[in-house]
CSV table of C-alpha atoms in Angstrom, one decimal:
chain,number,residue,atom,x,y,z
A,1,GLY,CA,61.4,-5.8,-94.4
A,2,LEU,CA,61.7,-4.9,-90.4
A,3,ILE,CA,60.1,-7.6,-88.4
A,4,LYS,CA,60.0,-10.6,-89.5
A,5,PRO,CA,56.5,-13.2,-88.4
A,6,GLU,CA,57.7,-15.4,-85.6
A,7,SER,CA,60.8,-14.0,-85.0
A,8,PHE,CA,62.2,-12.4,-81.7
A,9,VAL,CA,62.6,-8.4,-81.5
A,10,VAL,CA,64.1,-6.0,-78.8
A,11,THR,CA,63.7,-3.1,-78.5
A,12,TYR,CA,65.9,-0.6,-76.3
A,13,GLY,CA,66.4,3.1,-75.2
A,14,GLU,CA,67.4,5.3,-72.1
A,15,SER,CA,64.5,6.6,-70.2
A,16,GLY,CA,62.7,9.6,-71.7
A,17,SER,CA,63.7,7.8,-75.0
A,18,GLY,CA,59.8,7.6,-76.2
A,19,LYS,CA,60.9,3.6,-76.4
A,20,THR,CA,57.5,2.9,-75.1
A,21,PHE,CA,55.5,5.5,-76.9
A,22,GLU,CA,57.0,4.2,-80.2
A,23,ALA,CA,56.6,0.5,-79.6
A,24,LEU,CA,52.6,1.0,-78.5
A,25,TYR,CA,52.2,2.9,-81.7
A,26,ARG,CA,54.2,0.1,-84.2
A,27,ASP,CA,52.0,-2.8,-82.5
A,28,LEU,CA,49.0,-0.8,-82.6
A,29,SER,CA,49.7,-0.2,-86.2
A,30,ILE,CA,50.1,-4.5,-86.7
A,31,ALA,CA,46.9,-4.9,-84.5
A,32,SER,CA,44.9,-2.3,-87.2
A,33,GLY,CA,46.5,-3.1,-90.5
A,34,GLN,CA,48.0,0.0,-90.9
A,35,ASP,CA,51.4,1.4,-92.5
A,36,TYR,CA,54.0,2.2,-90.0
A,37,PHE,CA,56.1,4.7,-91.3
A,38,GLY,CA,55.9,3.7,-94.9
A,39,ARG,CA,55.7,-0.2,-94.2
A,40,THR,CA,52.6,-2.6,-94.6
A,41,THR,CA,51.9,-4.4,-91.7
A,42,GLU,CA,50.3,-7.8,-91.3
A,43,GLN,CA,47.0,-7.6,-89.4
A,44,GLY,CA,46.6,-9.7,-86.5
A,45,LEU,CA,45.8,-9.7,-82.9
A,46,VAL,CA,48.7,-8.1,-80.5
A,47,VAL,CA,49.0,-8.8,-76.8
A,48,TYR,CA,51.1,-5.9,-75.1
A,49,LEU,CA,52.0,-7.0,-71.3
A,50,ALA,CA,52.2,-3.6,-69.5
A,51,ALA,CA,54.1,-4.2,-66.1
A,52,GLU,CA,55.7,-0.5,-66.5
A,53,GLY,CA,53.9,2.7,-66.8
A,54,GLY,CA,50.3,2.0,-64.9
A,55,ASN,CA,48.1,4.0,-65.7
A,56,SER,CA,50.2,6.0,-68.6
A,57,THR,CA,50.1,3.3,-70.8
A,58,SER,CA,46.0,2.8,-70.3
A,59,ASN,CA,46.2,6.6,-71.4
A,60,ARG,CA,48.2,6.4,-74.6
A,61,VAL,CA,46.2,3.2,-75.7
A,62,THR,CA,43.1,5.3,-75.2
A,63,ALA,CA,44.6,8.6,-76.9
A,64,TYR,CA,46.0,5.8,-79.8
A,65,ARG,CA,42.7,3.9,-80.6
A,66,SER,CA,40.5,7.5,-80.5
A,67,LYS,CA,43.2,9.3,-82.9
A,68,LEU,CA,45.3,7.1,-84.5
A,69,PHE,CA,43.8,3.1,-84.4
A,70,PRO,CA,39.8,3.1,-83.7
A,71,ASN,CA,39.6,-0.5,-84.9
A,72,ALA,CA,42.8,-2.2,-83.3
A,73,ASP,CA,42.6,-5.9,-82.4
A,74,PHE,CA,44.7,-4.9,-79.3
A,75,VAL,CA,44.5,-6.5,-75.8
A,76,LEU,CA,46.6,-4.3,-73.0
A,77,VAL,CA,47.2,-6.4,-70.0
A,78,PRO,CA,48.6,-4.5,-67.2
A,79,TYR,CA,50.3,-7.1,-64.9
A,80,SER,CA,53.5,-8.3,-64.2
A,81,MET,CA,54.5,-11.9,-65.2
A,82,ASP,CA,57.3,-14.0,-64.0
A,83,LEU,CA,58.4,-15.1,-67.6
A,84,LEU,CA,61.7,-16.9,-65.6
A,85,ASN,CA,61.1,-19.2,-63.0
A,86,PRO,CA,59.8,-22.7,-63.9
A,87,ASP,CA,56.1,-21.9,-61.9
A,88,GLY,CA,56.1,-18.7,-63.2
A,89,ASP,CA,53.2,-17.3,-65.6
A,90,VAL,CA,54.8,-18.7,-68.5
A,91,VAL,CA,51.8,-21.7,-68.9
A,92,GLY,CA,49.0,-19.3,-67.8
A,93,LEU,CA,50.3,-16.2,-70.2
A,94,ILE,CA,50.1,-19.3,-73.0
A,95,GLY,CA,46.9,-20.1,-72.1
A,96,LEU,CA,45.4,-16.6,-71.7
A,97,ILE,CA,46.4,-15.1,-75.1
A,98,LYS,CA,45.0,-18.6,-76.5
A,99,HIS,CA,41.6,-17.2,-74.7
A,100,LEU,CA,41.6,-14.2,-76.7
A,101,GLU,CA,42.3,-15.9,-80.0
A,102,ASP,CA,39.4,-18.0,-79.3
A,103,MET,CA,37.3,-15.4,-77.9
A,104,LEU,CA,38.0,-12.4,-80.7
A,105,GLY,CA,38.4,-14.5,-83.3
A,106,LYS,CA,41.9,-13.5,-84.4
A,107,SER,CA,45.0,-15.1,-84.3
A,108,CYS,CA,47.9,-13.4,-82.2
A,109,VAL,CA,50.8,-12.5,-83.9
A,110,LYS,CA,52.9,-10.3,-81.8
A,111,VAL,CA,53.5,-10.5,-77.8
A,112,THR,CA,55.2,-7.7,-76.3
A,113,GLN,CA,56.4,-7.4,-72.6
A,114,ASP,CA,57.5,-3.8,-71.3
A,115,THR,CA,59.9,-4.4,-69.6
A,116,LEU,CA,62.1,-7.3,-70.1
A,117,ALA,CA,63.3,-6.4,-66.2
A,118,ARG,CA,59.9,-6.5,-64.9
A,119,ALA,CA,59.8,-10.0,-66.4
A,120,LEU,CA,62.7,-11.4,-65.1
A,121,MET,CA,61.7,-11.4,-61.4
A,122,GLY,CA,64.1,-11.3,-59.0
A,123,GLY,CA,67.2,-12.7,-61.9
A,124,ASN,CA,69.8,-10.8,-62.8
A,125,GLU,CA,70.2,-9.3,-66.1
A,126,ASN,CA,73.9,-9.8,-66.3
A,127,SER,CA,73.7,-13.8,-66.0
A,128,GLY,CA,73.7,-15.7,-68.8
A,129,GLU,CA,72.0,-18.9,-67.0
A,130,ASP,CA,69.1,-16.4,-65.9
A,131,LEU,CA,68.5,-14.2,-69.4
A,132,GLY,CA,69.1,-17.5,-71.5
A,133,LEU,CA,66.2,-19.0,-69.1
A,134,LEU,CA,64.6,-15.8,-69.9
A,135,VAL,CA,64.6,-16.3,-73.8
A,136,ALA,CA,64.1,-19.4,-73.7
A,137,ASN,CA,60.8,-19.1,-72.0
A,138,ALA,CA,59.4,-16.1,-74.5
A,139,ASP,CA,60.4,-18.6,-77.6
A,140,HIS,CA,58.5,-21.3,-76.0
A,141,ILE,CA,55.4,-18.7,-76.2
A,142,ARG,CA,56.5,-17.2,-79.3
A,143,HIS,CA,56.4,-21.3,-80.8
A,144,SER,CA,53.2,-22.0,-79.0
A,145,ILE,CA,51.4,-19.5,-80.1
A,146,GLY,CA,52.8,-19.1,-83.5
A,147,CYS,CA,53.8,-15.0,-83.1
A,148,THR,CA,56.3,-12.8,-82.8
A,149,PHE,CA,57.7,-11.7,-79.0
A,150,GLU,CA,59.1,-8.4,-78.3
A,151,PHE,CA,61.4,-7.3,-75.3
A,152,ILE,CA,61.0,-3.7,-74.6
A,153,HIS,CA,64.4,-3.1,-72.5
A,154,HIS,CA,66.8,-0.5,-71.4
A,155,SER,CA,69.8,0.9,-72.7
A,156,GLY,CA,73.3,0.1,-69.9
A,157,LYS,CA,75.1,2.7,-68.3
A,158,ASP,CA,77.0,3.4,-71.9
A,159,ALA,CA,74.9,3.6,-73.9
A,160,ALA,CA,77.1,3.7,-77.0
A,161,ARG,CA,77.1,-0.1,-76.0
A,162,GLY,CA,73.3,-0.6,-76.7
A,163,ALA,CA,70.6,-3.1,-74.4
A,164,ARG,CA,71.9,-3.5,-71.4
A,165,GLY,CA,72.6,-7.0,-69.5
A,166,HIS,CA,74.2,-10.2,-70.6
A,167,SER,CA,75.6,-10.6,-74.8
A,168,SER,CA,73.3,-13.8,-74.5
A,169,LEU,CA,70.2,-11.4,-75.3
A,170,LYS,CA,71.6,-9.6,-78.5
A,171,ALA,CA,72.9,-12.9,-79.9
A,172,ALA,CA,69.2,-14.5,-79.4
A,173,THR,CA,67.5,-11.6,-81.2
A,174,ASP,CA,66.3,-11.6,-85.2
A,175,THR,CA,65.8,-7.3,-84.6
A,176,GLU,CA,66.9,-5.2,-82.3
A,177,LEU,CA,65.8,-1.7,-82.5
A,178,GLU,CA,67.1,1.2,-80.3
A,179,VAL,CA,65.2,4.1,-79.4
A,180,THR,CA,66.6,7.7,-78.7
A,181,ALA,CA,65.9,11.4,-78.1
A,182,ASN,CA,67.3,14.4,-79.3
A,183,SER,CA,65.4,17.3,-77.9
A,184,ALA,CA,62.0,17.0,-79.4
A,185,LEU,CA,62.7,14.4,-81.7
A,186,HIS,CA,62.6,11.0,-81.4
A,187,TYR,CA,64.4,8.1,-83.8
A,188,MET,CA,64.0,4.6,-83.8
A,189,LYS,CA,66.7,2.5,-86.1
A,190,PRO,CA,67.6,-1.5,-86.1
A,191,THR,CA,70.9,-2.0,-84.6
A,192,LYS,CA,71.1,-5.9,-85.6
A,193,GLN,CA,68.8,-7.7,-88.4
A,194,ARG,CA,69.1,-11.4,-88.5
A,195,ASP,CA,67.1,-11.9,-92.0
A,196,PHE,CA,67.1,-8.4,-93.6
A,197,PRO,CA,69.4,-5.7,-94.0
A,198,LEU,CA,70.4,-2.6,-91.8
A,199,GLY,CA,69.1,0.6,-93.3
A,200,ASP,CA,66.0,2.3,-92.6
A,201,SER,CA,65.7,4.8,-89.9
A,202,PHE,CA,62.3,6.2,-88.4
A,203,ALA,CA,62.0,9.8,-86.9
A,204,PHE,CA,58.6,11.2,-84.8
A,205,LYS,CA,57.5,14.2,-82.4
A,206,LEU,CA,55.5,13.6,-79.6
A,207,ASN,CA,52.5,15.8,-79.5
A,208,GLN,CA,50.2,16.3,-76.5
A,209,VAL,CA,46.5,15.4,-76.8
A,210,GLU,CA,43.7,15.7,-73.5
A,211,ILE,CA,42.0,12.6,-73.0
A,212,GLY,CA,39.5,13.5,-70.5
A,213,THR,CA,39.4,15.3,-67.0
A,214,ASP,CA,40.1,13.7,-64.2
A,215,GLN,CA,37.8,13.5,-60.6
A,216,GLY,CA,38.6,17.3,-60.0
A,217,GLY,CA,37.9,18.0,-63.6
A,218,GLU,CA,41.4,18.7,-64.6
A,219,PRO,CA,42.4,17.9,-68.1
A,220,VAL,CA,44.4,14.1,-68.4
A,221,THR,CA,46.8,14.5,-71.3
A,222,THR,CA,49.3,12.2,-73.1
A,223,CYS,CA,51.3,12.2,-76.1
A,224,ILE,CA,50.9,10.6,-79.8
A,225,PRO,CA,53.9,9.9,-82.1
A,226,GLU,CA,53.5,12.3,-85.6
A,227,GLU,CA,56.2,10.8,-88.3
A,228,THR,CA,58.8,13.3,-89.7
A,229,GLU,CA,60.9,13.6,-92.5
A,230,CYS,CA,64.1,14.3,-90.4
A,231,ASP,CA,66.8,12.0,-91.3
A,232,TYR,CA,68.3,10.0,-88.9
A,233,SER,CA,71.3,8.9,-91.1
A,234,LYS,CA,72.9,12.9,-91.7
A,235,PRO,CA,73.5,13.7,-88.4
A,236,THR,CA,74.0,17.4,-87.4
A,237,SER,CA,76.4,19.2,-86.1
A,238,LYS,CA,75.8,20.2,-82.6
A,239,ARG,CA,77.3,23.7,-82.9
A,240,PRO,CA,75.4,26.5,-84.1
A,241,THR,CA,75.9,28.3,-87.4
A,242,ALA,CA,76.1,32.3,-87.6
A,243,GLN,CA,72.6,32.5,-88.4
A,244,GLU,CA,71.4,29.8,-85.5
A,245,GLN,CA,73.9,32.0,-83.8
A,246,LEU,CA,71.6,35.5,-84.3
A,247,ALA,CA,68.5,33.3,-83.2
A,248,ILE,CA,70.0,32.4,-80.0
A,249,GLN,CA,70.9,35.9,-79.3
A,250,THR,CA,67.3,37.4,-80.2
A,251,LEU,CA,65.9,34.3,-77.7
A,252,GLU,CA,67.8,35.6,-75.4
A,253,GLU,CA,66.8,39.0,-75.5
A,254,ALA,CA,63.1,37.8,-75.4
A,255,MET,CA,63.8,36.0,-72.2
A,256,ARG,CA,65.1,38.7,-70.9
A,257,LEU,CA,62.2,40.5,-71.4
A,258,HIS,CA,59.4,37.9,-71.9
A,259,GLN,CA,60.7,34.6,-69.1
A,260,GLN,CA,57.9,33.5,-67.1
A,261,PRO,CA,57.1,30.2,-65.7
A,262,PRO,CA,56.0,27.2,-67.6
A,263,PRO,CA,52.2,27.0,-67.6
A,264,ARG,CA,50.2,24.2,-66.4
A,265,GLU,CA,50.1,22.6,-70.5
A,266,VAL,CA,54.0,22.8,-70.7
A,267,LEU,CA,54.3,21.3,-67.4
A,268,ASN,CA,52.2,18.4,-67.6
A,269,ASN,CA,53.5,16.6,-71.3
A,270,PRO,CA,55.7,14.3,-70.0
A,271,ALA,CA,57.8,14.5,-73.3
A,272,ASN,CA,59.2,17.8,-72.2
A,273,ARG,CA,60.3,16.9,-68.4
A,274,LEU,CA,60.6,20.5,-67.4
A,275,ASN,CA,60.0,21.6,-63.5
A,276,GLY,CA,58.9,25.0,-62.7
A,277,SER,CA,62.7,26.0,-62.0
A,278,ARG,CA,63.2,26.9,-65.5
A,279,ASN,CA,61.3,29.6,-67.1
A,280,VAL,CA,59.6,29.6,-70.8
A,281,CYS,CA,59.3,32.4,-73.3
A,282,PRO,CA,56.2,33.0,-76.1
A,283,VAL,CA,57.5,31.6,-79.5
A,284,SER,CA,56.0,35.1,-80.6
A,285,GLU,CA,58.1,37.0,-78.6
A,286,TRP,CA,61.0,35.5,-79.9
A,287,ARG,CA,59.9,35.7,-83.6
A,288,GLN,CA,59.1,39.5,-83.2
A,289,ILE,CA,62.3,40.5,-81.9
A,290,TYR,CA,64.2,37.8,-84.7
A,291,VAL,CA,62.1,39.7,-87.3
A,292,ALA,CA,63.1,43.4,-86.4
A,293,ARG,CA,66.5,42.4,-86.1
A,294,LYS,CA,66.5,40.8,-89.6
A,295,ALA,CA,65.2,43.6,-90.9
A,296,GLY,CA,67.8,46.2,-91.4
A,297,ASP,CA,69.7,44.0,-93.9
A,298,ARG,CA,66.9,43.8,-96.6
A,299,THR,CA,65.8,40.6,-96.6
A,300,LYS,CA,62.7,39.8,-97.6
A,301,PRO,CA,59.8,39.2,-95.0
A,302,ASP,CA,58.9,35.6,-96.6
A,303,SER,CA,62.7,34.8,-96.2
A,304,VAL,CA,62.6,35.8,-92.7
A,305,ARG,CA,59.7,34.0,-91.9
A,306,ARG,CA,61.4,30.7,-93.7
A,307,MET,CA,64.4,31.2,-92.0
A,308,PHE,CA,63.1,31.8,-88.3
A,309,SER,CA,61.1,28.6,-88.8
A,310,ARG,CA,64.4,26.5,-89.8
A,311,HIS,CA,65.9,27.8,-86.9
A,312,VAL,CA,63.4,27.1,-84.8
A,313,ASP,CA,63.8,23.3,-85.9
A,314,THR,CA,67.9,23.0,-86.3
A,315,LEU,CA,67.9,24.4,-82.7
A,316,GLN,CA,65.9,22.0,-81.4
A,317,VAL,CA,67.6,18.9,-82.9
A,318,LYS,CA,70.8,20.3,-82.1
A,319,GLY,CA,69.6,20.0,-78.2
A,320,ILE,CA,69.7,23.6,-77.9
A,321,ILE,CA,66.2,24.6,-77.3
A,322,LYS,CA,63.0,23.1,-76.6
A,323,VAL,CA,59.6,24.3,-78.3
A,324,PHE,CA,56.2,23.1,-77.0
A,325,GLU,CA,53.2,24.7,-78.5
A,326,GLU,CA,53.5,28.7,-78.3
A,327,TRP,CA,56.2,28.4,-75.9
A,328,VAL,CA,60.1,28.0,-76.1
A,329,TRP,CA,62.9,27.6,-73.3
A,330,PHE,CA,66.8,27.0,-73.6
A,331,LEU,CA,67.7,22.9,-72.2
A,332,LYS,CA,70.8,24.5,-70.7
A,333,GLY,CA,72.1,27.1,-69.4
C-alpha cells in the first residue's frame, strides 16, 4: 500500500531532513524481508547507488546491518553514475545488476539512486528535456531489470512547493515521498500516489550508535532510525502552553547555573548539527529545578515526573529545544 513493485519513486527533503537515513532504512527492510513501519515487504535484492555521502553512507549501512538487518540482500555501490547521457552508465549499470543477480541468486526488486542531481551529470534540473531523458533512462533500467527505481532528491528553495526541478519529474512519478525534520523527530509522508490512497505518515528518531574506532582510536559513530508513535497528521501549535512556559523558565535557570560547552559525543552526532558556540546543560539539572518548582503546588511526585517527560517531548516537537542522551540545549536564542 505504499510502493508498488516495478514503479518509479521519488523521495525528497531538505538537507538534514533525514531522507537518506529513511531511504536506507526502507531499502534494508525490503532487502531483509522485515516489516517497514508495520508494513510487510517483498524481499529481494536492493542495489543502492550512493553517489553522495561517501564514507558516511557506508557507516550507516554497517550500523543498520549490525543492529537491525543482519541478513539483508543489499549491495551498496559507492560511485557516481551518469544516467543522463547516451554514452553514460545506463547500459553498464544494467549489466552490473544482472551480474549481481547471477552471483547472489537473487532477483533485484529495487534500485535507488542517491541523489538525482549526481546522476544528471551536467544536465539541468529545470530543463524538461534533460529531466525527461533522465526519467526515460530510469524507466529503461527498471523495465530491463523488472524492479522499482527510486531517486533521492532535494526540496526546492520553497520547501512548500515540493521537490526541486522541472514539473515533468512529478508527472512521471508513481509514488512521491517527503521527508521533513522538526527538532528531534523526522517524518515521512506520501505526497503523491498513482495507485494507492494518500494517508499514512511515519515518524522516527535518529539514535547514535558506535560502529568502531578510527586510526587514532577515536570512536566512529553514526545514527539509526527508531520508529515513534508521534502522529504527523495532528500538527502541534508552535506556541508553548502555560505549563510548557514553566518548563522553559526552569531550563533557562538550569542553563544559567550549569551550562557548559557540548561534549564530544554531542558534537560528533551528525543529527545534532551543533557547533561549539552553543552551550548545553545536563537534563538531570533541569529536571531537579523543575521538580523543586512544582513541589510547591502539591502535585504528586509521579505526576511531576510524567509532566516533565511530556514537556521534554513537546518542546522538541515545537522546535524549542533539542535533547540528546542526557544533554539539552535551546535551538534558538
